[in-house]
CSV table of C-alpha atoms and ligand atoms in Angstrom, one decimal:
chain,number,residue,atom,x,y,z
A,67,UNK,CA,-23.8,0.8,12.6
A,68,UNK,CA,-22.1,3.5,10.7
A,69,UNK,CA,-21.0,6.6,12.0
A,70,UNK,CA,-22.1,9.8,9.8
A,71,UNK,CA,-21.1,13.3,10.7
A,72,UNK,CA,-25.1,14.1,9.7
A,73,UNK,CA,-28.8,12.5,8.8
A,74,UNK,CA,-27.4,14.1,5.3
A,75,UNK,CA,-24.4,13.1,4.9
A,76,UNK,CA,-25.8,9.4,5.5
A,77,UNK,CA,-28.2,9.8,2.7
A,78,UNK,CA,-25.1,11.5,0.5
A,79,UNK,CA,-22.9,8.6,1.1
A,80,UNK,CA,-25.8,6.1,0.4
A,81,UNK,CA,-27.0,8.2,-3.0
A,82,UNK,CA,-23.0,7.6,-3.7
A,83,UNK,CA,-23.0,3.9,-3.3
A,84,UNK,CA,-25.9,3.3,-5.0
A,85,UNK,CA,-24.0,5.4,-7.9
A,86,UNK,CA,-21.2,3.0,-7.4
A,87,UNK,CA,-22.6,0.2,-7.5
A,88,UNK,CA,-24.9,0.4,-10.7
A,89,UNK,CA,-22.0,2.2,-12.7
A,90,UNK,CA,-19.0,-0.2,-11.3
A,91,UNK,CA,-20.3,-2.9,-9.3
A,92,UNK,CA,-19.9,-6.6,-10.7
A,93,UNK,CA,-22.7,-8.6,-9.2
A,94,UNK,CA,-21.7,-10.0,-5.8
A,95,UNK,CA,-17.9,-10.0,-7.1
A,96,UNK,CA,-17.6,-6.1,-6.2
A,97,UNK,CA,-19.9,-4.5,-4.1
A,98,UNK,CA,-19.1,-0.8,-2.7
A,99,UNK,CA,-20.6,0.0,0.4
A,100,UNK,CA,-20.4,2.1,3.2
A,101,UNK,CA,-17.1,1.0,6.4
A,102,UNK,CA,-18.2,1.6,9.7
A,103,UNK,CA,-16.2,4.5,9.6
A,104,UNK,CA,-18.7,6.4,7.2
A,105,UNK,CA,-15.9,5.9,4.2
A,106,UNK,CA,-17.0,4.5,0.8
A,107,UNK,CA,-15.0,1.3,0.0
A,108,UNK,CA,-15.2,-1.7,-2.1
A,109,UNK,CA,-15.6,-4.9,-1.5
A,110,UNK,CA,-13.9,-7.7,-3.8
A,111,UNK,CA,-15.0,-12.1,-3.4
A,112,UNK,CA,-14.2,-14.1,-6.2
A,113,UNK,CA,-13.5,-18.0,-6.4
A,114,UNK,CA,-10.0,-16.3,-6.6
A,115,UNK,CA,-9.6,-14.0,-3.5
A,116,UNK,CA,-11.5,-11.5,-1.2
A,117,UNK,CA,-10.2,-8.2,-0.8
A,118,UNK,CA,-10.9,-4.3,-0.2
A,119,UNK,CA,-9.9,-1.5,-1.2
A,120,UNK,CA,-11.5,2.2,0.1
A,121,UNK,CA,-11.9,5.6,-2.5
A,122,UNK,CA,-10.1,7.0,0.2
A,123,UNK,CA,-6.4,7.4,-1.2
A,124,UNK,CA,-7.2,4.2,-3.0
A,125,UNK,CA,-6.5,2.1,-0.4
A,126,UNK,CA,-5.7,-1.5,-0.6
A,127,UNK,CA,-6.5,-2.7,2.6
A,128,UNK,CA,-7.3,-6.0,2.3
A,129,UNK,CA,-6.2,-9.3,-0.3
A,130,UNK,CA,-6.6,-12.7,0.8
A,131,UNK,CA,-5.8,-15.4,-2.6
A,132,UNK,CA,-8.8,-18.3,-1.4
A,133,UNK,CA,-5.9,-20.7,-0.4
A,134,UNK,CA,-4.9,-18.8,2.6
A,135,UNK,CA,-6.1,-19.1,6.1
A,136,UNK,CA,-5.3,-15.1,7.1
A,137,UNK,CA,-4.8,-11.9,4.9
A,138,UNK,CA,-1.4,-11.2,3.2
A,139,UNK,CA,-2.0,-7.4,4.2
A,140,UNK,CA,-1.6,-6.2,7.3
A,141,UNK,CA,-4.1,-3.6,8.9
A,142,UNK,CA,-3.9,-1.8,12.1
A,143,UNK,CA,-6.0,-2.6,14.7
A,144,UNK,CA,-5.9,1.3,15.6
A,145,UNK,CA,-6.2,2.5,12.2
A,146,UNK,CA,-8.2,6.1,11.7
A,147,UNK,CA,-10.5,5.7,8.7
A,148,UNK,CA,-10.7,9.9,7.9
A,149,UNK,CA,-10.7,11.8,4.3
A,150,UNK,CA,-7.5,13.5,5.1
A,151,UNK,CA,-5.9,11.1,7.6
A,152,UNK,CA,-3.5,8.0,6.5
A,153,UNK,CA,-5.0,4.3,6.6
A,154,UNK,CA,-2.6,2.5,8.5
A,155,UNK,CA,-1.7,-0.5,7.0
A,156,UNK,CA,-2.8,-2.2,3.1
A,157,UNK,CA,-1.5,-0.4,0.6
A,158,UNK,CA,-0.5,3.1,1.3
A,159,UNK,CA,0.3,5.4,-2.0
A,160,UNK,CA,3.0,7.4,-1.7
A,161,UNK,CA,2.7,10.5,-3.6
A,162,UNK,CA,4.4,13.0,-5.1
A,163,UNK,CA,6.8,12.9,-2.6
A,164,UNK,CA,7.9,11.0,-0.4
A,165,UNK,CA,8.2,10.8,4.1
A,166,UNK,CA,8.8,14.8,5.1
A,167,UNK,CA,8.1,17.2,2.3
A,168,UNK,CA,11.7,19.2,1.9
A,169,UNK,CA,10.2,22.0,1.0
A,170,UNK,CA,7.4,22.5,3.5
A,171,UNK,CA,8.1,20.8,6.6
A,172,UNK,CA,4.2,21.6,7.4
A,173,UNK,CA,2.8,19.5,4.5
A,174,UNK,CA,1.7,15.8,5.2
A,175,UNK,CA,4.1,12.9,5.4
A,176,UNK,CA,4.4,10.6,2.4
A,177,UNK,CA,2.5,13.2,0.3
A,178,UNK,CA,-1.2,14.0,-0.9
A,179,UNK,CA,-2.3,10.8,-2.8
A,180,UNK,CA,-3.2,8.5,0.2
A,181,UNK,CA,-5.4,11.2,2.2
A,182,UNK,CA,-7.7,11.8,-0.5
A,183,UNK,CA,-10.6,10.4,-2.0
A,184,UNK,CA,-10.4,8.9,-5.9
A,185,UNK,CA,-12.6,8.8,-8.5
A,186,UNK,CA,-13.9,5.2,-10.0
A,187,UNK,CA,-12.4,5.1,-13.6
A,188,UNK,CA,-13.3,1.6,-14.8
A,189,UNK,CA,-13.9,-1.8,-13.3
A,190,UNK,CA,-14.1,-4.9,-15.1
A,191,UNK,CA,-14.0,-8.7,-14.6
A,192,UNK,CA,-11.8,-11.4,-16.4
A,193,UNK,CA,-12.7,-14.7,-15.3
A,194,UNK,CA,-11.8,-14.8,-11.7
A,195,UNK,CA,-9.7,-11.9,-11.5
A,196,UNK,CA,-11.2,-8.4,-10.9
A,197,UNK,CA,-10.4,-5.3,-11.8
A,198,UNK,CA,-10.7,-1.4,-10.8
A,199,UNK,CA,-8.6,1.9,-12.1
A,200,UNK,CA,-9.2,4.7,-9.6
A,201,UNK,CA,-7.7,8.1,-11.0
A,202,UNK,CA,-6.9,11.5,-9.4
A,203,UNK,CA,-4.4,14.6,-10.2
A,204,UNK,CA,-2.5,16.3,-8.2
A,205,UNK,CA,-0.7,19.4,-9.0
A,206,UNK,CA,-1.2,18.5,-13.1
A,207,UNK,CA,0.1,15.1,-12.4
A,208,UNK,CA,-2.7,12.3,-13.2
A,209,UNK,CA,-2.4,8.8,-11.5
A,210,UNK,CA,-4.2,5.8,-12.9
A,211,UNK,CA,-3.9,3.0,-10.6
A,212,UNK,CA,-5.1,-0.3,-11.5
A,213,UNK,CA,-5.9,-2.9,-9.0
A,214,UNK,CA,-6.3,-6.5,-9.9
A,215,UNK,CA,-8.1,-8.9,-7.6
A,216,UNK,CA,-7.0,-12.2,-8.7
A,217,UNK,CA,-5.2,-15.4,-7.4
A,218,UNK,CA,-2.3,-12.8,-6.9
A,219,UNK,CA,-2.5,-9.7,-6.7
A,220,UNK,CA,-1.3,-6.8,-8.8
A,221,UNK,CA,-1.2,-3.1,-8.3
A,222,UNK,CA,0.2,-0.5,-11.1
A,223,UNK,CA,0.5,3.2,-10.9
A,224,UNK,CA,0.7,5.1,-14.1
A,225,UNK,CA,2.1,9.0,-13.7
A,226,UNK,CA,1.4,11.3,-16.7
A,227,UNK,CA,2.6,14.5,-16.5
A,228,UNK,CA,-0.8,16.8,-17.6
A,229,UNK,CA,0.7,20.3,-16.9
A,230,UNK,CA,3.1,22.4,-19.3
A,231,UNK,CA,6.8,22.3,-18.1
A,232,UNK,CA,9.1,19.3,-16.7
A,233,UNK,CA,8.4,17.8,-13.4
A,234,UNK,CA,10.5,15.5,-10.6
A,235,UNK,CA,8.2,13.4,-8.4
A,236,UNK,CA,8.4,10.4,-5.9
A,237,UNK,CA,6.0,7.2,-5.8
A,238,UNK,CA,5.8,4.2,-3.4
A,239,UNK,CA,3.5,1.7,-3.2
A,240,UNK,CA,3.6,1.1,0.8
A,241,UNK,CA,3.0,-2.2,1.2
A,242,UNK,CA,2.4,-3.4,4.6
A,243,UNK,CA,2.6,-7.4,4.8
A,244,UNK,CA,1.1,-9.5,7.6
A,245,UNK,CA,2.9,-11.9,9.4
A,246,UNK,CA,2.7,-14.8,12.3
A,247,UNK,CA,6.4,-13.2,13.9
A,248,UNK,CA,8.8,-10.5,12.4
A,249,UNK,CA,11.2,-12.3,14.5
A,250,UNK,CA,11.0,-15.8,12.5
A,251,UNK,CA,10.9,-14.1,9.1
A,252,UNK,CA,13.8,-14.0,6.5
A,253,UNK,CA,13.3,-11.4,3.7
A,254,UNK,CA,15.3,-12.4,0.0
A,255,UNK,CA,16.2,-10.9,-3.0
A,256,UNK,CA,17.8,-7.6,-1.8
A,257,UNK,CA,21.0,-8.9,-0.4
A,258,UNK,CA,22.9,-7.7,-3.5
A,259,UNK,CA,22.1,-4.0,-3.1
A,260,UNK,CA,23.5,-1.3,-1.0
A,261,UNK,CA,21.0,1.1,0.8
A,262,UNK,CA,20.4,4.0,2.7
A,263,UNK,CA,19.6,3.7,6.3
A,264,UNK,CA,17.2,6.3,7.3
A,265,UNK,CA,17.8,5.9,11.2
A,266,UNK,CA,21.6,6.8,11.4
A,267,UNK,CA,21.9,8.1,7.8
A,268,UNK,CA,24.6,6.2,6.2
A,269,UNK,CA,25.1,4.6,3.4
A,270,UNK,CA,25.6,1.0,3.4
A,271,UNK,CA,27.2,-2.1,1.1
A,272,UNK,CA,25.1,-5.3,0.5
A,273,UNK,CA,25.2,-7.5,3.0
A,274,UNK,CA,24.9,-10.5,1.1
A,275,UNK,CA,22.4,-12.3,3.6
A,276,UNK,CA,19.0,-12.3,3.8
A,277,UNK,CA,17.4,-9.4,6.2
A,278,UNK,CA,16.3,-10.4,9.4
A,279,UNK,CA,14.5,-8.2,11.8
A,280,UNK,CA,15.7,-7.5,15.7
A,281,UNK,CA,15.4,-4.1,16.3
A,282,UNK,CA,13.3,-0.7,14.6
A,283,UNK,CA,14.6,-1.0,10.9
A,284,UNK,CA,14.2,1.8,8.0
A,285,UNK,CA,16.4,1.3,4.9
A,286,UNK,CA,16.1,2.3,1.4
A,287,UNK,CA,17.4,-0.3,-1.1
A,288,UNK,CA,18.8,1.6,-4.6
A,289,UNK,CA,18.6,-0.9,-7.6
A,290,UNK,CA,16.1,-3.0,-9.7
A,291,UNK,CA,15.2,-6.2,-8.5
A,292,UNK,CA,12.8,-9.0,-10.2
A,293,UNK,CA,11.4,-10.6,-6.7
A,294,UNK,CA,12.0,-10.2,-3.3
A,295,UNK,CA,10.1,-13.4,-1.1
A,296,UNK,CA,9.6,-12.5,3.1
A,297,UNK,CA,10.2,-16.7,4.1
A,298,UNK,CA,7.4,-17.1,7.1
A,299,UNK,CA,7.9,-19.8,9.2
A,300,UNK,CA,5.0,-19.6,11.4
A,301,UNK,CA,2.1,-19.6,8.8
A,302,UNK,CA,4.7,-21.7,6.2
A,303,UNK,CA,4.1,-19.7,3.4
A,304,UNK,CA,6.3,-17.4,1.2
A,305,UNK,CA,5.0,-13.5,0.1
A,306,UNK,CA,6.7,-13.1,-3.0
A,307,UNK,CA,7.0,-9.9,-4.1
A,308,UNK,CA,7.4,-8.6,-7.9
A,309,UNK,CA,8.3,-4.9,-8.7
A,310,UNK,CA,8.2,-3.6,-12.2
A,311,UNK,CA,10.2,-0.7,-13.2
A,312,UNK,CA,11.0,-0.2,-9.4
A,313,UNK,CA,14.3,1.6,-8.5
A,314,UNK,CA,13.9,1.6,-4.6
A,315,UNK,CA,12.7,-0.7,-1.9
A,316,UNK,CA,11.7,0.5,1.5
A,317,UNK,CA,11.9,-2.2,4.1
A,318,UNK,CA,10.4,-1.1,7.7
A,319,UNK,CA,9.6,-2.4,10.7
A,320,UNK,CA,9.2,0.4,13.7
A,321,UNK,CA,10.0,-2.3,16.6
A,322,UNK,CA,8.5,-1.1,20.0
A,323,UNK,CA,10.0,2.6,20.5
A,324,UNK,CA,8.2,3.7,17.5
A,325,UNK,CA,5.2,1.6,17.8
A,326,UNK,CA,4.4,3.3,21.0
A,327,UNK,CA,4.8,6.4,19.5
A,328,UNK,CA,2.3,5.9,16.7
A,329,UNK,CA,-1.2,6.5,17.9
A,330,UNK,CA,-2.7,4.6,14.8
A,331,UNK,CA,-0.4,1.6,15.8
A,332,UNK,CA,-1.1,-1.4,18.5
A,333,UNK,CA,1.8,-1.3,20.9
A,334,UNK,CA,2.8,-4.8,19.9
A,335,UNK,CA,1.9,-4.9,16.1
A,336,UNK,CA,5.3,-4.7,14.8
A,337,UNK,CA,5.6,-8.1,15.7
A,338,UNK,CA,2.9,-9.0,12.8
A,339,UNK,CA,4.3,-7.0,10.0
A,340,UNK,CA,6.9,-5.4,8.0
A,341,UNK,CA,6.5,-2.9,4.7
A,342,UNK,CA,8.5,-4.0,1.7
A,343,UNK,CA,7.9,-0.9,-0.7
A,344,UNK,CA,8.0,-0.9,-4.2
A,345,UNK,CA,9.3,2.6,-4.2
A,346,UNK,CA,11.1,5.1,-7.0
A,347,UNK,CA,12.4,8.0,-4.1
A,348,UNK,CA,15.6,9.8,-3.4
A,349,UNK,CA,18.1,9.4,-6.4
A,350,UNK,CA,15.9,7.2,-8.0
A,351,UNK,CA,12.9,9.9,-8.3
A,352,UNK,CA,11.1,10.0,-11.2
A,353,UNK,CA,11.4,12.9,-13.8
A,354,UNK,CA,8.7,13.4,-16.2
A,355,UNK,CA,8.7,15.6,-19.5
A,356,UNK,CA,5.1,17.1,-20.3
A,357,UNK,CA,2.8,14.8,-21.7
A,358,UNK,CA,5.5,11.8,-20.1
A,359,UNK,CA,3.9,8.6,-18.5
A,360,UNK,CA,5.6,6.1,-16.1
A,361,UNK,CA,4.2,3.7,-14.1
A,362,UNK,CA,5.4,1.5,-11.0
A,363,UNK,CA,3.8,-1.9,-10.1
A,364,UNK,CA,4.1,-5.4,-8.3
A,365,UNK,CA,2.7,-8.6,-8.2
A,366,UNK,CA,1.7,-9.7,-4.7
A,367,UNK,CA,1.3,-13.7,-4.5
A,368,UNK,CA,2.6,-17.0,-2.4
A,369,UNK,CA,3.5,-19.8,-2.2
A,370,UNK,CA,3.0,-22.3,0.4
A,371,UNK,CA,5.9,-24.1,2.5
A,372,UNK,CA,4.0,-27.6,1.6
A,373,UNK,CA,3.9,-27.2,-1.9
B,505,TA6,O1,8.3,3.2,5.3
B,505,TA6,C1,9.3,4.0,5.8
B,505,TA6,C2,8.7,5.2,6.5
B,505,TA6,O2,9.1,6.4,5.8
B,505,TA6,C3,9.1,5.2,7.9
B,505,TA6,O3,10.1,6.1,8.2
B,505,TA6,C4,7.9,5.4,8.7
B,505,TA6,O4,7.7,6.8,8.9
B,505,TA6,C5,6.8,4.9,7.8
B,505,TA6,O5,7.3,5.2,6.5
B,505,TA6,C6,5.4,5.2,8.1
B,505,TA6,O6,5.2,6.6,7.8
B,505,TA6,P1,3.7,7.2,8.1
B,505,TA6,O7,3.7,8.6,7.6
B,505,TA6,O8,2.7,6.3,7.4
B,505,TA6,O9,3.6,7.0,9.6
């Protein structure tokens, strides 16, 4: 069963749902209801896909397209499902800065947006595909995100600067992807781009190949690309992968040091995933006037081996 803090904070999370659901819900296409964890999430079947997604930093932690056998998303077996704690795995936001804060070495990695809850803007449903905004602001910056549940799937984040002098801020969708073995995977579309590599700090060319994975790897790709496909082998089925108005790409795996070291990781689940991140950070931050929008987005979908 679930696990509430309180008898009343049962009933509040069940007074919340049953908000949810006759305000947003679409029939048995979304349903919110409560995660074992206590946390309000909703739920997402279509003739298209299955998928979740929790109020809790408007979390995409789930997305399935009906033609696949296993989830494109990876999720943490170890994962803490907490208002104020990261999900680990789906689709971490990123926001307004991103990894350590340079300013306040004390404030939470990767920023505020994925440890709190969001508000339920709209929800709607076009044929198969279905879709919810969740909105929040933080520090007179409003985010609309719009998730669409379809035969792919497609996340956009809209920035708008609310308050009443310029601001510089960093975004990342952080988009963990499930595979059968990191070690059989070949990931496309970046090998014309320098990057940054986080772990020793330098600067490096392209490489002209195709990334493969064999050991803990961190880099920061700087330039626009239209689609970036991870091949897999083992469950014969290309992610593609298609960023709009993205000027960074984070591609991470922690391999087994760094695994170990995160207690909301498996020991040995770096071997079924990597995060390509559809990212603006560093030199590629976003600057907003007042009153200035700019989104970030991608298209999530694949393609399988046989076809
Ligand atoms: O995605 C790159 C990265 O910044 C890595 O350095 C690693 O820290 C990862 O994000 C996960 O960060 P988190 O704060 O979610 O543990």
């Amino acid at each position: 069963m679930y696990r509430f803090e309180s008898d009343f904070d049962r009933k509040l999370t069940i007074l919340m749902i049953d908000d949810l659901n006759n305000r947003f819900g679409l029939g048995d296409q979304l349903v919110f209801s409560p995660h074992p964890s206590g946390l309000v999430r909703g739920v997402v079947k279509s003739k298209a896909c299955t998928g979740e997604f929790f109020l809790l930093g408007a979390h995409v932690s789930a997305f399935q397209p009906t033609d696949q056998t296993g989830p494109l998303l990876f999720m943490s077996s170890k994962s803490v499902y907490q208002v104020g704690q990261p999900i680990r795995g789906g689709v971490p936001i990123c926001f307004p800065w991103f990894g350590a804060n340079k300013a306040d070495s004390q404030a939470p990695g990767h920023g505020l947006a994925r440890i709190r809850v969001w508000e339920i803007a709209k929800t709607e449903r076009k044929g198969d595909t279905i879709s919810v905004m969740l909105e929040t602001t933080i520090d007179q910056l409003n985010l609309a995100y719009t998730l669409a549940f379809g035969t792919q799937l497609d996340l956009s984040l809209a920035i708008t600067n609310v308050g009443d002098h310029a601001r510089e801020c960093e975004a990342a969708l952080h988009t963990y992807f499930q595979l059968s073995d990191v070690r059989e995977v070949r990931v496309f579309g970046l090998e014309t781009l320098g990057y940054l590599d986080t772990l020793t700090h330098k600067t490096m060319p392209a490489t002209g190949q195709a990334i493969r994975f064999t050991e803990e790897t961190d880099r920061i790709y700087s330039g626009e690309v239209a689609s970036i496909a991870i091949e897999d082998p083992g469950f014969a089925r290309n992610i593609e992968i298609r960023p709009r108005n993205s000027r960074s790409t984070v591609v991470w795996n922690p391999w087994v040091a760094k695994s170990i070291r995160m207690p909301d990781f498996g020991d040995d689940e770096y071997l079924r995933m990597c995060c390509i991140e559809t990212a603006n950070v560093g030199l590629n931050r976003i600057s907003l006037a007042v009153g200035q929008q700019q989104s970030i987005a991608v298209s999530i979908s694949t393609r399988n081996h046989c076809e």
